[in-house]
PDB file of C-alpha atoms and ligand atoms in Angstrom:
ATOM      1  CA  UNK G  77      23.741   1.964-187.069  1.00 94.00           C
ATOM      2  CA  UNK G  78      22.329  -0.731-184.759  1.00 98.00           C
ATOM      3  CA  UNK G  79      18.972  -2.355-185.454  1.00 98.00           C
ATOM      4  CA  UNK G  80      16.800  -4.430-183.107  1.00 99.00           C
ATOM      5  CA  UNK G  81      14.468  -6.892-184.830  1.00 99.00           C
ATOM      6  CA  UNK G  82      11.698  -9.189-183.611  1.00 99.00           C
ATOM      7  CA  UNK G  83       8.754 -11.203-184.877  1.00 99.00           C
ATOM      8  CA  UNK G  84       6.114 -13.681-183.868  1.00 99.00           C
ATOM      9  CA  UNK G  85       5.950 -17.175-185.385  1.00 98.00           C
ATOM     10  CA  UNK G  86       4.046 -15.928-188.461  1.00 98.00           C
ATOM     11  CA  UNK G  87       6.638 -13.285-189.224  1.00 98.00           C
ATOM     12  CA  UNK G  88       9.609 -15.526-188.444  1.00 98.00           C
ATOM     13  CA  UNK G  89      10.499 -16.542-192.039  1.00 98.00           C
ATOM     14  CA  UNK G  90      10.351 -13.014-193.433  1.00 98.00           C
ATOM     15  CA  UNK G  91      12.343 -11.768-190.436  1.00 98.00           C
ATOM     16  CA  UNK G  92      15.173 -14.229-191.209  1.00 98.00           C
ATOM     17  CA  UNK G  93      15.261 -12.984-194.789  1.00 98.00           C
ATOM     18  CA  UNK G  94      15.456  -9.363-193.619  1.00 98.00           C
ATOM     19  CA  UNK G  95      18.204 -10.149-191.090  1.00 98.00           C
ATOM     20  CA  UNK G  96      20.363 -11.604-193.897  1.00 98.00           C
ATOM     21  CA  UNK G  97      19.507  -8.658-196.138  1.00 98.00           C
ATOM     22  CA  UNK G  98      20.492  -6.082-193.516  1.00 98.00           C
ATOM     23  CA  UNK G  99      23.699  -7.898-192.527  1.00 97.00           C
ATOM     24  CA  UNK G 100      24.854  -7.690-196.172  1.00 96.00           C
ATOM     25  CA  UNK G 101      24.886  -3.914-195.675  1.00 94.00           C
ATOM     26  CA  UNK G 102      27.266  -4.253-192.715  1.00 89.00           C
ATOM     27  CA  UNK G 103      24.609  -2.943-190.337  1.00 97.00           C
ATOM     28  CA  UNK G 104      24.580  -4.508-186.860  1.00 97.00           C
ATOM     29  CA  UNK G 105      21.260  -6.281-186.223  1.00 98.00           C
ATOM     30  CA  UNK G 106      20.177  -8.152-183.093  1.00 98.00           C
ATOM     31  CA  UNK G 107      17.314 -10.662-183.159  1.00 98.00           C
ATOM     32  CA  UNK G 108      15.109 -10.404-180.037  1.00 99.00           C
ATOM     33  CA  UNK G 109      13.067 -13.488-181.001  1.00 98.00           C
ATOM     34  CA  UNK G 110      11.030 -15.466-181.599  1.00 98.00           C
ATOM     35  CA  UNK G 111      13.583 -18.025-182.692  1.00 98.00           C
ATOM     36  CA  UNK G 112      11.379 -20.662-184.331  1.00 98.00           C
ATOM     37  CA  UNK G 113       7.915 -21.199-185.831  1.00 98.00           C
ATOM     38  CA  UNK G 114       6.298 -22.475-182.643  1.00 98.00           C
ATOM     39  CA  UNK G 115       3.100 -20.557-181.847  1.00 98.00           C
ATOM     40  CA  UNK G 116       3.780 -17.563-179.609  1.00 98.00           C
ATOM     41  CA  UNK G 117       2.422 -14.057-178.857  1.00 98.00           C
ATOM     42  CA  UNK G 118       3.599 -10.947-180.713  1.00 98.00           C
ATOM     43  CA  UNK G 119       3.444  -8.499-177.713  1.00 98.00           C
ATOM     44  CA  UNK G 120       6.456 -10.288-176.159  1.00 99.00           C
ATOM     45  CA  UNK G 121       8.739  -9.339-179.073  1.00 99.00           C
ATOM     46  CA  UNK G 122       7.172  -5.926-179.612  1.00 99.00           C
ATOM     47  CA  UNK G 123       8.054  -5.038-176.005  1.00 98.00           C
ATOM     48  CA  UNK G 124      11.614  -6.388-176.225  1.00 99.00           C
ATOM     49  CA  UNK G 125      12.409  -4.486-179.419  1.00 99.00           C
ATOM     50  CA  UNK G 126      10.641  -1.305-178.268  1.00 99.00           C
ATOM     51  CA  UNK G 127      12.561  -1.277-174.968  1.00 98.00           C
ATOM     52  CA  UNK G 128      15.847  -1.892-176.781  1.00 98.00           C
ATOM     53  CA  UNK G 129      15.186   1.174-178.960  1.00 98.00           C
ATOM     54  CA  UNK G 130      13.976   3.401-176.109  1.00 98.00           C
ATOM     55  CA  UNK G 131      17.065   2.473-174.066  1.00 98.00           C
ATOM     56  CA  UNK G 132      19.183   4.153-176.737  1.00 98.00           C
ATOM     57  CA  UNK G 133      21.244   1.030-177.356  1.00 98.00           C
ATOM     58  CA  UNK G 134      19.614   0.585-180.794  1.00 98.00           C
ATOM     59  CA  UNK G 135      18.952   3.264-183.381  1.00 98.00           C
ATOM     60  CA  UNK G 136      15.766   1.707-184.740  1.00 98.00           C
ATOM     61  CA  UNK G 137      13.629  -1.411-184.590  1.00 99.00           C
ATOM     62  CA  UNK G 138      11.913  -3.711-187.082  1.00 99.00           C
ATOM     63  CA  UNK G 139       8.939  -5.923-186.194  1.00 99.00           C
ATOM     64  CA  UNK G 140       7.212  -8.601-188.255  1.00 99.00           C
ATOM     65  CA  UNK G 141       3.960 -10.446-187.586  1.00 98.00           C
ATOM     66  CA  UNK G 142       1.197 -11.656-189.902  1.00 98.00           C
ATOM     67  CA  UNK G 143      -0.091  -8.186-190.784  1.00 98.00           C
ATOM     68  CA  UNK G 144       2.297  -5.925-188.841  1.00 98.00           C
ATOM     69  CA  UNK G 145      -0.754  -4.554-187.068  1.00 98.00           C
ATOM     70  CA  UNK G 146      -0.790  -6.346-183.716  1.00 98.00           C
ATOM     71  CA  UNK G 147       2.943  -6.054-183.189  1.00 99.00           C
ATOM     72  CA  UNK G 148       2.908  -2.324-184.038  1.00 99.00           C
ATOM     73  CA  UNK G 149       0.000  -1.628-181.662  1.00 98.00           C
ATOM     74  CA  UNK G 150       1.920  -3.389-178.881  1.00 98.00           C
ATOM     75  CA  UNK G 151       5.180  -1.534-179.623  1.00 98.00           C
ATOM     76  CA  UNK G 152       3.381   1.816-179.552  1.00 98.00           C
ATOM     77  CA  UNK G 153       2.354   1.177-175.934  1.00 97.00           C
ATOM     78  CA  UNK G 154       5.978   1.697-174.904  1.00 97.00           C
ATOM     79  CA  UNK G 155       6.687   5.320-173.983  1.00 96.00           C
ATOM     80  CA  UNK G 156       8.836   6.963-176.655  1.00 97.00           C
ATOM     81  CA  UNK G 157       8.035   4.522-179.441  1.00 98.00           C
ATOM     82  CA  UNK G 158       6.662   5.726-182.757  1.00 98.00           C
ATOM     83  CA  UNK G 159       6.064   2.494-184.642  1.00 98.00           C
ATOM     84  CA  UNK G 160       4.622   2.545-188.147  1.00 98.00           C
ATOM     85  CA  UNK G 161       3.180  -0.381-190.074  1.00 98.00           C
ATOM     86  CA  UNK G 162       4.022  -0.116-193.792  1.00 98.00           C
ATOM     87  CA  UNK G 163       3.166  -2.105-196.899  1.00 98.00           C
ATOM     88  CA  UNK G 164       5.007   0.173-199.327  1.00 98.00           C
ATOM     89  CA  UNK G 165       8.237   2.160-199.278  1.00 98.00           C
ATOM     90  CA  UNK G 166       6.869   5.706-199.615  1.00 98.00           C
ATOM     91  CA  UNK G 167       5.113   5.605-196.250  1.00 98.00           C
ATOM     92  CA  UNK G 168       8.247   4.180-194.625  1.00 98.00           C
ATOM     93  CA  UNK G 169      10.319   7.079-196.001  1.00 98.00           C
ATOM     94  CA  UNK G 170       7.855   9.733-194.829  1.00 98.00           C
ATOM     95  CA  UNK G 171       7.409   8.014-191.476  1.00 98.00           C
ATOM     96  CA  UNK G 172      11.077   8.730-190.865  1.00 98.00           C
ATOM     97  CA  UNK G 173      11.222  12.184-192.453  1.00 98.00           C
ATOM     98  CA  UNK G 174       8.021  13.628-190.959  1.00 98.00           C
ATOM     99  CA  UNK G 175       7.072  11.430-187.983  1.00 98.00           C
ATOM    100  CA  UNK G 176      10.548  10.503-186.734  1.00 98.00           C
ATOM    101  CA  UNK G 177       9.348   6.892-186.534  1.00 98.00           C
ATOM    102  CA  UNK G 178      11.783   4.720-184.616  1.00 98.00           C
ATOM    103  CA  UNK G 179      10.256   1.288-185.270  1.00 99.00           C
ATOM    104  CA  UNK G 180       9.068  -0.187-188.577  1.00 99.00           C
ATOM    105  CA  UNK G 181       6.525  -3.019-188.745  1.00 99.00           C
ATOM    106  CA  UNK G 182       5.209  -5.085-191.649  1.00 99.00           C
ATOM    107  CA  UNK G 183       3.280  -8.274-192.241  1.00 99.00           C
ATOM    108  CA  UNK G 184       4.494 -11.529-193.757  1.00 98.00           C
ATOM    109  CA  UNK G 185       0.929 -12.292-194.866  1.00 98.00           C
ATOM    110  CA  UNK G 186       0.707  -8.939-196.627  1.00 98.00           C
ATOM    111  CA  UNK G 187       3.991  -8.321-198.460  1.00 98.00           C
ATOM    112  CA  UNK G 188       6.708 -10.426-200.108  1.00 98.00           C
ATOM    113  CA  UNK G 189      10.465 -10.337-199.653  1.00 98.00           C
ATOM    114  CA  UNK G 190      11.309  -7.770-202.330  1.00 98.00           C
ATOM    115  CA  UNK G 191       8.692  -5.294-201.069  1.00 98.00           C
ATOM    116  CA  UNK G 192       9.970  -5.818-197.522  1.00 99.00           C
ATOM    117  CA  UNK G 193      13.516  -5.068-198.712  1.00 98.00           C
ATOM    118  CA  UNK G 194      12.370  -1.851-200.418  1.00 98.00           C
ATOM    119  CA  UNK G 195      10.483  -0.768-197.283  1.00 99.00           C
ATOM    120  CA  UNK G 196      13.505  -1.474-195.067  1.00 98.00           C
ATOM    121  CA  UNK G 197      15.812   0.447-197.434  1.00 98.00           C
ATOM    122  CA  UNK G 198      13.460   3.446-197.444  1.00 98.00           C
ATOM    123  CA  UNK G 199      13.146   3.400-193.661  1.00 98.00           C
ATOM    124  CA  UNK G 200      16.857   3.039-192.935  1.00 98.00           C
ATOM    125  CA  UNK G 201      18.104   5.624-195.428  1.00 98.00           C
ATOM    126  CA  UNK G 202      15.578   8.406-194.765  1.00 98.00           C
ATOM    127  CA  UNK G 203      16.365  11.012-192.121  1.00 98.00           C
ATOM    128  CA  UNK G 204      14.095  12.984-189.823  1.00 98.00           C
ATOM    129  CA  UNK G 205      13.625  16.509-191.184  1.00 98.00           C
ATOM    130  CA  UNK G 206      12.758  18.212-187.886  1.00 97.00           C
ATOM    131  CA  UNK G 207      11.581  21.793-188.408  1.00 97.00           C
ATOM    132  CA  UNK G 208       7.805  22.099-188.694  1.00 97.00           C
ATOM    133  CA  UNK G 209       7.389  18.431-187.814  1.00 98.00           C
ATOM    134  CA  UNK G 210       8.904  18.728-184.335  1.00 98.00           C
ATOM    135  CA  UNK G 211       5.902  20.582-182.916  1.00 98.00           C
ATOM    136  CA  UNK G 212       3.673  17.610-183.837  1.00 98.00           C
ATOM    137  CA  UNK G 213       6.102  15.058-182.433  1.00 98.00           C
ATOM    138  CA  UNK G 214       6.154  17.070-179.202  1.00 98.00           C
ATOM    139  CA  UNK G 215       2.333  16.939-179.151  1.00 98.00           C
ATOM    140  CA  UNK G 216       2.423  13.139-179.546  1.00 97.00           C
ATOM    141  CA  UNK G 217       4.839  12.966-176.616  1.00 96.00           C
ATOM    142  CA  UNK G 218       2.470  15.131-174.555  1.00 96.00           C
ATOM    143  CA  UNK G 219      -0.431  12.758-175.282  1.00 96.00           C
ATOM    144  CA  UNK G 220       1.818   9.859-174.199  1.00 94.00           C
ATOM    145  CA  UNK G 221       2.566  11.614-170.906  1.00 93.00           C
ATOM    146  CA  UNK G 222      -1.033  12.667-170.227  1.00 95.00           C
ATOM    147  CA  UNK G 223      -0.081  16.322-170.636  1.00 97.00           C
ATOM    148  CA  UNK G 224      -2.505  17.062-173.462  1.00 95.00           C
TER     149      UNK G 224
HETATM  150  C1  RB5 C 413      -1.043 -14.463-185.363  1.00 72.47           C
HETATM  151  O1  RB5 C 413      -1.980 -15.430-185.697  1.00 72.47           O
HETATM  152  C2  RB5 C 413      -1.443 -13.126-185.976  1.00 72.47           C
HETATM  153  O2  RB5 C 413      -2.597 -12.657-185.357  1.00 72.47           O
HETATM  154  C3  RB5 C 413      -0.311 -12.139-185.860  1.00 72.47           C
HETATM  155  O3  RB5 C 413       0.796 -12.599-186.559  1.00 72.47           O
HETATM  156  C4  RB5 C 413      -0.585 -10.757-186.415  1.00 72.47           C
HETATM  157  O4  RB5 C 413      -1.054 -10.802-187.724  1.00 72.47           O
HETATM  158  C5  RB5 C 413      -1.386  -9.866-185.553  1.00 72.47           C
HETATM  159  O5  RB5 C 413      -1.624  -8.697-185.858  1.00 72.47           O
END
């Protein structure tokens, strides 16, 4: 599994923690920035991670900003991205199983490191169930393409 990760300056510290946490699991993770705590703009990193996932080079993405909200809104503007902002693990699990989410977002001002770890674990271990859910994913894709 290959993971693309990104954050703004507010999410930077929590992102570093999560990178170390994921590397311990022998999962390949690439940091698309930002690379320090200098003020910057979250759409830059949302776009980089989203495009890395849509390209097929990465299996999933993780984004961190202050709340996870801005960076998830930006990521969802990229065709093919289903980014979910989570503050607890159950939603992260179901986002994978039911919504086939391909990017996870959370906020460093909202959750601490152990909750972030639990959310990441839930997201990375759950699998899309397909079946009855596929019809709804197809409808989302149609909205994205202006076909519905
Ligand atoms: C940056 O100040 C902050 O707005 C950003 O990290 C995020 O919380 C936006 O949703």
